[in-house]
Amino acid sequence: MGAGAKAFYHDDAVVFAGMFQAVKKAGKNSSVFRAIAWVLSWILSTDHKRVGILYFVAMFSFFSVAVSLGIMMRLELFQSGQQFFEPKTYNAMFTLHGVIMTFLFIVPGIPAIFGNFLLPLQLGAADVSMPRLNLASWYMYIIGAIMAVVSLFSNGGAPDGGWTFYAPYSIQTQTNVSLALVAAFTLGLSSIFTGMNFLTTIHRLKAPGMGWFDMPLFVWSLYATAWIQVLATPVVGITLLLTVMERTLQIGIFNPSLGGDPVLYQHMFWIYSHPVVYVMILPAMGVISDVLPVFARRHIFGYKAIAYSTMAIAGSGYFVWAHHMFTSGISDVARLVFSFITFLVAIPTAIKIFNWLATLYRGSIQIDPPMLWALTFLFTFSIGGLTGLALGAVVTDIHLHDTYYVVGHFHYVMFGGGGVGMFAALHHWFPKITGRMYNFFHAKVSWFFFFVGFNMLYFPMLILGVMGMPRRYHDYLPQYDFLNSVATIGSWIMVFGILYMFANLLKGLLSGEKAGSNPWNAKTMEWETQSPPVLHNFEKQPKMVHGPYDYEGEWVK
Amino acid sequence: MFSDVADTVKNADFAFLIIFSLCIFFLVLNTAIMIFFCWRYSRKRNPVPTQIEGHLGLELFWTIVPTILVMGLFYIGMGFQKDSEVPEDAMVIKVTGRMWSWTYEYANGKIGSDLVLPIGRAVKLEMTAPKGDVLHSFYIPAFRIKRDVLPNQTTILWFVPKTTGEYNVFCAEYCGLSHSKMIGKLKVVSASEFKDWYGDDSPVKQEGPEVGQRIAVANGCMGCHSTDGSRMVGPTFKGLWGRKGQLLVDGKKVDYVADEAYILKSIKQPNAEVVDGYPNAMIANQLGDEDINHLITYFKSLQ
Ligand SMILES: [Cu+2]
Ligand SMILES: [Cu+2]
């Protein structure tokens, strides 16, 4: 153990160890007790790997609910006119879909699952620096999620209004805004905990000999993300406080009936939510930076440029929020200033794309499933990023704002970026996490269905938006029929691909071949221990002997 | 090359052309490079990778080129209709967006639920939503313009229509149950046609049922009630006067006849009794007894 690691080291990964031992003892002869002990060994464990897997289970359960809602929405939109659902039902569905997908899935996303599992491993540490806080953050997440679900269904049924909950609609619609905000705050607190934990871990627990620029780029992305989590989330707290003041003391803040300003709500909302967009996408970028070199067998191109641009994105994300508000009535000057800064923020992203492409140059590329997903990211995320340009320019944004173009754009970014990045991570680290390997052929076939369906689903939305179809529409004019039908059919193909992919992974988990400690022959530290790793990760403290992308002399093997 | 239905279209479509061309160019370029590299440097063709850690020149190249490009895009994006540049002689029209209809009031007091405009003349829309209503967003896709409409505040939008025709007006900000049905019509007509329709600037005088009709339009009743017998969110106004029907009171059905007292009550306390078969969706309003009497005169005319 390094000096840093020792300071934070815990002997036993289970909190309430005494209680746990008692249950275990009592369970010797009873299968019920054994089952309880098994559950406790998971939900009381501060082992970062188990916490990561707890997150995985919780988040993908929510994900499947939100996907089902999405499928139902697409069914309703198959043709103009009412198909299956009343407007009231439909409006609740798109709201739930948005709330679950953003707050419970893609925002905690990669850091909570793969960050938790991999960060200490990639640093050569025994655990995160505050394992108990880490477990607590999972509980905060679960409590927040439960509150969110309760707030959605108390006070007169499922809410509408969309995941942005713009005032004054959200205040008048009788839904439980206060509780929803408390839920968002609790989820935020969970993410602040995770963020602080990651920051201290990265500062304190790097393996001996590992400097800042020896860290894998995935760690850099978690570092940048953690700063955003810690600095941006308190704004939700402020918004909550203001809303509570408005509701209890009748001080007009957001509600025009009390003399408040609904545009202020939008400012508060986006000051938090724009940086959060980067929480969703930066970790995926980190995954790509780690996967590409492994399958191209060469050093990442422009390590420092990628690391710096990661930090640049995190640092500048706070200054562009009003690009969501170009039509809200803010002044000409404000629109120009925010458009200008928005374009500046596009540059670090462009730099990254070019560095990734250059990483393929003169490599020795083998397209195994993780690589396939990483290359897909380069394509779908490029569409996401490029379609953002028309939203950054004021004159075009005015036409496109709140149309299906925006829906298409952010699904290409969130799903084509964050989601695809997560699938890449899933295929890349699956052998490390489970100790087993999945079937490559089926992985590629399922990818094919996903890829075709994904583009059939979201590309038509971009065109529909340019044609002027507003979003959050239960019904639309017949002129938009054709493309909507295409999108709906795409959604079936895509979901089939996702189910296929998970079936393949599940089969791998249950009966896949043993993967061994380093099936990809990768160079980052998590591959130096066995799969799955032992309780405190490494038999003995690993030392930094080569860089994370050091494939020099590779071909000799 | 660009459609010329309004003065706002040219700049927007020019920007779209440039931006989307650039998007397609880079998407094709990047994807082609990616696929080429994967093919050319596949493990089969290139078993021995070359370790390249970076290249400052290239790094600078693909920092500077995107910087110049996005600055260009920013510049092109500046071509939007500035609020500060409204022509002084613009025709001012007051727009009210409410759940779930648009109404327009002209300088002479004329009120309509379609926006009728003369070709070639600058118009300035002063838009608001009634107190207690929610956000809406006034959107004319054909003109590439959009502006949010807020309760208790006035936002503006200005443009010059240049081609006669009918255009859709959408609401682009989610506003509840019938958000997707909040579709209005914009009719751009020739100057002489407009004059026939509009009259002159002296205040319009109205008598008899027209007064009630005006009140109904101005208060957004037409968003939920038709006058031609068709069913919308609420029952039609056609034949309302003296109509016999059933109310749902505490889960029991009660017969009623639409007389003066009944209409007064259903407008003043819209949620007290609900017509059987309809949702309890009508929103409270600020109509006084006198207004309602005018409305009743109007309803009587709709047999
Ligand atoms: Cu943003
Ligand atoms: Cu609306």
PDB file of N, CA, C and O in Angstrom, chain A residues 4 13 99 117 130 144 179 187 193 198 200 229 265 290 298 308 323 355 361 373 383 397 439 476 503 530 532:
ATOM      1  N   GLY A   4      -0.644   7.088   0.741  1.00  0.00           N
ATOM      2  CA  GLY A   4      -1.988   7.653   0.570  1.00  0.00           C
ATOM      3  C   GLY A   4      -3.044   6.591   0.733  1.00  0.00           C
ATOM      4  O   GLY A   4      -4.024   6.764   1.453  1.00  0.00           O
ATOM      5  N   ALA A  13     -14.930  -4.525   4.005  1.00  0.00           N
ATOM      6  CA  ALA A  13     -15.701  -3.759   3.047  1.00  0.00           C
ATOM      7  C   ALA A  13     -17.169  -3.635   3.432  1.00  0.00           C
ATOM      8  O   ALA A  13     -17.917  -2.890   2.831  1.00  0.00           O
ATOM      9  N   VAL A  99     -37.562  12.736 -17.552  1.00  0.00           N
ATOM     10  CA  VAL A  99     -37.068  12.811 -16.176  1.00  0.00           C
ATOM     11  C   VAL A  99     -36.202  11.596 -15.853  1.00  0.00           C
ATOM     12  O   VAL A  99     -35.088  11.719 -15.332  1.00  0.00           O
ATOM     13  N   PHE A 117     -16.390   1.568 -10.583  1.00  0.00           N
ATOM     14  CA  PHE A 117     -15.716   0.289 -10.704  1.00  0.00           C
ATOM     15  C   PHE A 117     -14.241   0.472 -11.054  1.00  0.00           C
ATOM     16  O   PHE A 117     -13.363  -0.202 -10.504  1.00  0.00           O
ATOM     17  N   MET A 130     -12.998   7.599  -0.016  1.00  0.00           N
ATOM     18  CA  MET A 130     -13.985   7.574   1.070  1.00  0.00           C
ATOM     19  C   MET A 130     -15.059   6.542   0.754  1.00  0.00           C
ATOM     20  O   MET A 130     -16.136   6.879   0.269  1.00  0.00           O
ATOM     21  N   GLY A 144     -33.374   9.556  -3.606  1.00  0.00           N
ATOM     22  CA  GLY A 144     -33.773  10.577  -4.571  1.00  0.00           C
ATOM     23  C   GLY A 144     -34.673  10.003  -5.653  1.00  0.00           C
ATOM     24  O   GLY A 144     -35.684  10.602  -6.023  1.00  0.00           O
ATOM     25  N   LEU A 179     -41.590  18.498  -4.048  1.00  0.00           N
ATOM     26  CA  LEU A 179     -40.984  17.195  -3.804  1.00  0.00           C
ATOM     27  C   LEU A 179     -40.058  16.804  -4.956  1.00  0.00           C
ATOM     28  O   LEU A 179     -38.976  16.250  -4.740  1.00  0.00           O
ATOM     29  N   LEU A 187     -30.699  13.737  -5.461  1.00  0.00           N
ATOM     30  CA  LEU A 187     -29.894  13.123  -6.511  1.00  0.00           C
ATOM     31  C   LEU A 187     -28.633  13.944  -6.731  1.00  0.00           C
ATOM     32  O   LEU A 187     -27.542  13.413  -6.939  1.00  0.00           O
ATOM     33  N   PHE A 193     -21.449  13.959  -3.708  1.00  0.00           N
ATOM     34  CA  PHE A 193     -20.659  12.975  -2.933  1.00  0.00           C
ATOM     35  C   PHE A 193     -19.705  12.216  -3.847  1.00  0.00           C
ATOM     36  O   PHE A 193     -18.512  12.093  -3.578  1.00  0.00           O
ATOM     37  N   PHE A 198     -14.335  11.213  -5.995  1.00  0.00           N
ATOM     38  CA  PHE A 198     -13.449  11.006  -7.143  1.00  0.00           C
ATOM     39  C   PHE A 198     -12.309  12.025  -7.116  1.00  0.00           C
ATOM     40  O   PHE A 198     -11.160  11.683  -7.397  1.00  0.00           O
ATOM     41  N   THR A 200     -10.901  13.573  -4.537  1.00  0.00           N
ATOM     42  CA  THR A 200      -9.876  13.235  -3.535  1.00  0.00           C
ATOM     43  C   THR A 200      -9.145  11.959  -3.940  1.00  0.00           C
ATOM     44  O   THR A 200      -7.934  11.856  -3.745  1.00  0.00           O
ATOM     45  N   GLN A 229     -19.758  18.350 -11.254  1.00  0.00           N
ATOM     46  CA  GLN A 229     -20.768  17.878 -10.292  1.00  0.00           C
ATOM     47  C   GLN A 229     -20.711  18.702  -9.014  1.00  0.00           C
ATOM     48  O   GLN A 229     -21.729  19.115  -8.473  1.00  0.00           O
ATOM     49  N   TYR A 265     -36.536  31.539 -13.955  1.00  0.00           N
ATOM     50  CA  TYR A 265     -36.483  30.088 -13.744  1.00  0.00           C
ATOM     51  C   TYR A 265     -35.633  29.438 -14.823  1.00  0.00           C
ATOM     52  O   TYR A 265     -34.815  28.561 -14.551  1.00  0.00           O
ATOM     53  N   ASP A 290      -9.870   5.743 -24.124  1.00  0.00           N
ATOM     54  CA  ASP A 290      -9.218   4.552 -23.585  1.00  0.00           C
ATOM     55  C   ASP A 290      -9.376   3.328 -24.486  1.00  0.00           C
ATOM     56  O   ASP A 290      -8.515   2.455 -24.503  1.00  0.00           O
ATOM     57  N   ARG A 298      -1.779   1.332 -30.481  1.00  0.00           N
ATOM     58  CA  ARG A 298      -0.785   2.405 -30.530  1.00  0.00           C
ATOM     59  C   ARG A 298      -1.134   3.490 -29.510  1.00  0.00           C
ATOM     60  O   ARG A 298      -2.220   3.520 -28.935  1.00  0.00           O
ATOM     61  N   TYR A 308      -6.275  18.488 -21.808  1.00  0.00           N
ATOM     62  CA  TYR A 308      -6.573  19.914 -21.631  1.00  0.00           C
ATOM     63  C   TYR A 308      -7.947  20.261 -22.186  1.00  0.00           C
ATOM     64  O   TYR A 308      -8.685  21.048 -21.589  1.00  0.00           O
ATOM     65  N   HIS A 323     -27.965  29.873 -24.422  1.00  0.00           N
ATOM     66  CA  HIS A 323     -28.263  29.434 -25.794  1.00  0.00           C
ATOM     67  C   HIS A 323     -29.523  28.568 -25.820  1.00  0.00           C
ATOM     68  O   HIS A 323     -30.006  28.237 -26.898  1.00  0.00           O
ATOM     69  N   ASN A 355      -8.217  14.288 -32.817  1.00  0.00           N
ATOM     70  CA  ASN A 355      -7.208  13.471 -32.144  1.00  0.00           C
ATOM     71  C   ASN A 355      -7.573  11.994 -32.162  1.00  0.00           C
ATOM     72  O   ASN A 355      -6.713  11.138 -32.330  1.00  0.00           O
ATOM     73  N   TYR A 361      -4.509   6.386 -37.233  1.00  0.00           N
ATOM     74  CA  TYR A 361      -3.509   6.469 -38.294  1.00  0.00           C
ATOM     75  C   TYR A 361      -2.299   5.580 -37.980  1.00  0.00           C
ATOM     76  O   TYR A 361      -1.694   5.693 -36.920  1.00  0.00           O
ATOM     77  N   TRP A 373     -18.125  -0.245 -31.122  1.00  0.00           N
ATOM     78  CA  TRP A 373     -18.938   0.768 -30.434  1.00  0.00           C
ATOM     79  C   TRP A 373     -18.202   2.090 -30.362  1.00  0.00           C
ATOM     80  O   TRP A 373     -18.811   3.162 -30.492  1.00  0.00           O
ATOM     81  N   ILE A 383     -22.417  13.574 -35.491  1.00  0.00           N
ATOM     82  CA  ILE A 383     -23.696  14.138 -35.930  1.00  0.00           C
ATOM     83  C   ILE A 383     -24.281  15.000 -34.817  1.00  0.00           C
ATOM     84  O   ILE A 383     -24.752  16.111 -35.044  1.00  0.00           O
ATOM     85  N   ASP A 397     -31.128  29.087 -34.869  1.00  0.00           N
ATOM     86  CA  ASP A 397     -31.739  28.551 -33.646  1.00  0.00           C
ATOM     87  C   ASP A 397     -33.168  29.042 -33.483  1.00  0.00           C
ATOM     88  O   ASP A 397     -34.036  28.310 -33.008  1.00  0.00           O
ATOM     89  N   ASN A 439     -20.071 -13.456 -26.558  1.00  0.00           N
ATOM     90  CA  ASN A 439     -19.895 -13.919 -27.930  1.00  0.00           C
ATOM     91  C   ASN A 439     -19.724 -12.721 -28.877  1.00  0.00           C
ATOM     92  O   ASN A 439     -20.573 -11.836 -28.936  1.00  0.00           O
ATOM     93  N   TYR A 476     -49.873  15.808 -34.856  1.00  0.00           N
ATOM     94  CA  TYR A 476     -49.212  16.749 -35.759  1.00  0.00           C
ATOM     95  C   TYR A 476     -49.959  16.795 -37.077  1.00  0.00           C
ATOM     96  O   TYR A 476     -50.835  15.966 -37.346  1.00  0.00           O
ATOM     97  N   ALA A 503     -29.110  -9.595 -24.102  1.00  0.00           N
ATOM     98  CA  ALA A 503     -29.230 -11.050 -24.040  1.00  0.00           C
ATOM     99  C   ALA A 503     -27.864 -11.692 -24.233  1.00  0.00           C
ATOM    100  O   ALA A 503     -27.484 -12.619 -23.502  1.00  0.00           O
ATOM    101  N   GLN A 530      -6.483  -9.706 -11.426  1.00  0.00           N
ATOM    102  CA  GLN A 530      -7.310 -10.744 -12.022  1.00  0.00           C
ATOM    103  C   GLN A 530      -8.727 -10.247 -12.306  1.00  0.00           C
ATOM    104  O   GLN A 530      -9.135  -9.188 -11.855  1.00  0.00           O
ATOM    105  N   PRO A 532     -12.848 -11.281 -12.082  1.00  0.00           N
ATOM    106  CA  PRO A 532     -12.993  -9.952 -11.483  1.00  0.00           C
ATOM    107  C   PRO A 532     -11.942  -9.729 -10.411  1.00  0.00           C
ATOM    108  O   PRO A 532     -11.475 -10.698  -9.814  1.00  0.00           O
TER     109      PRO A 532
END
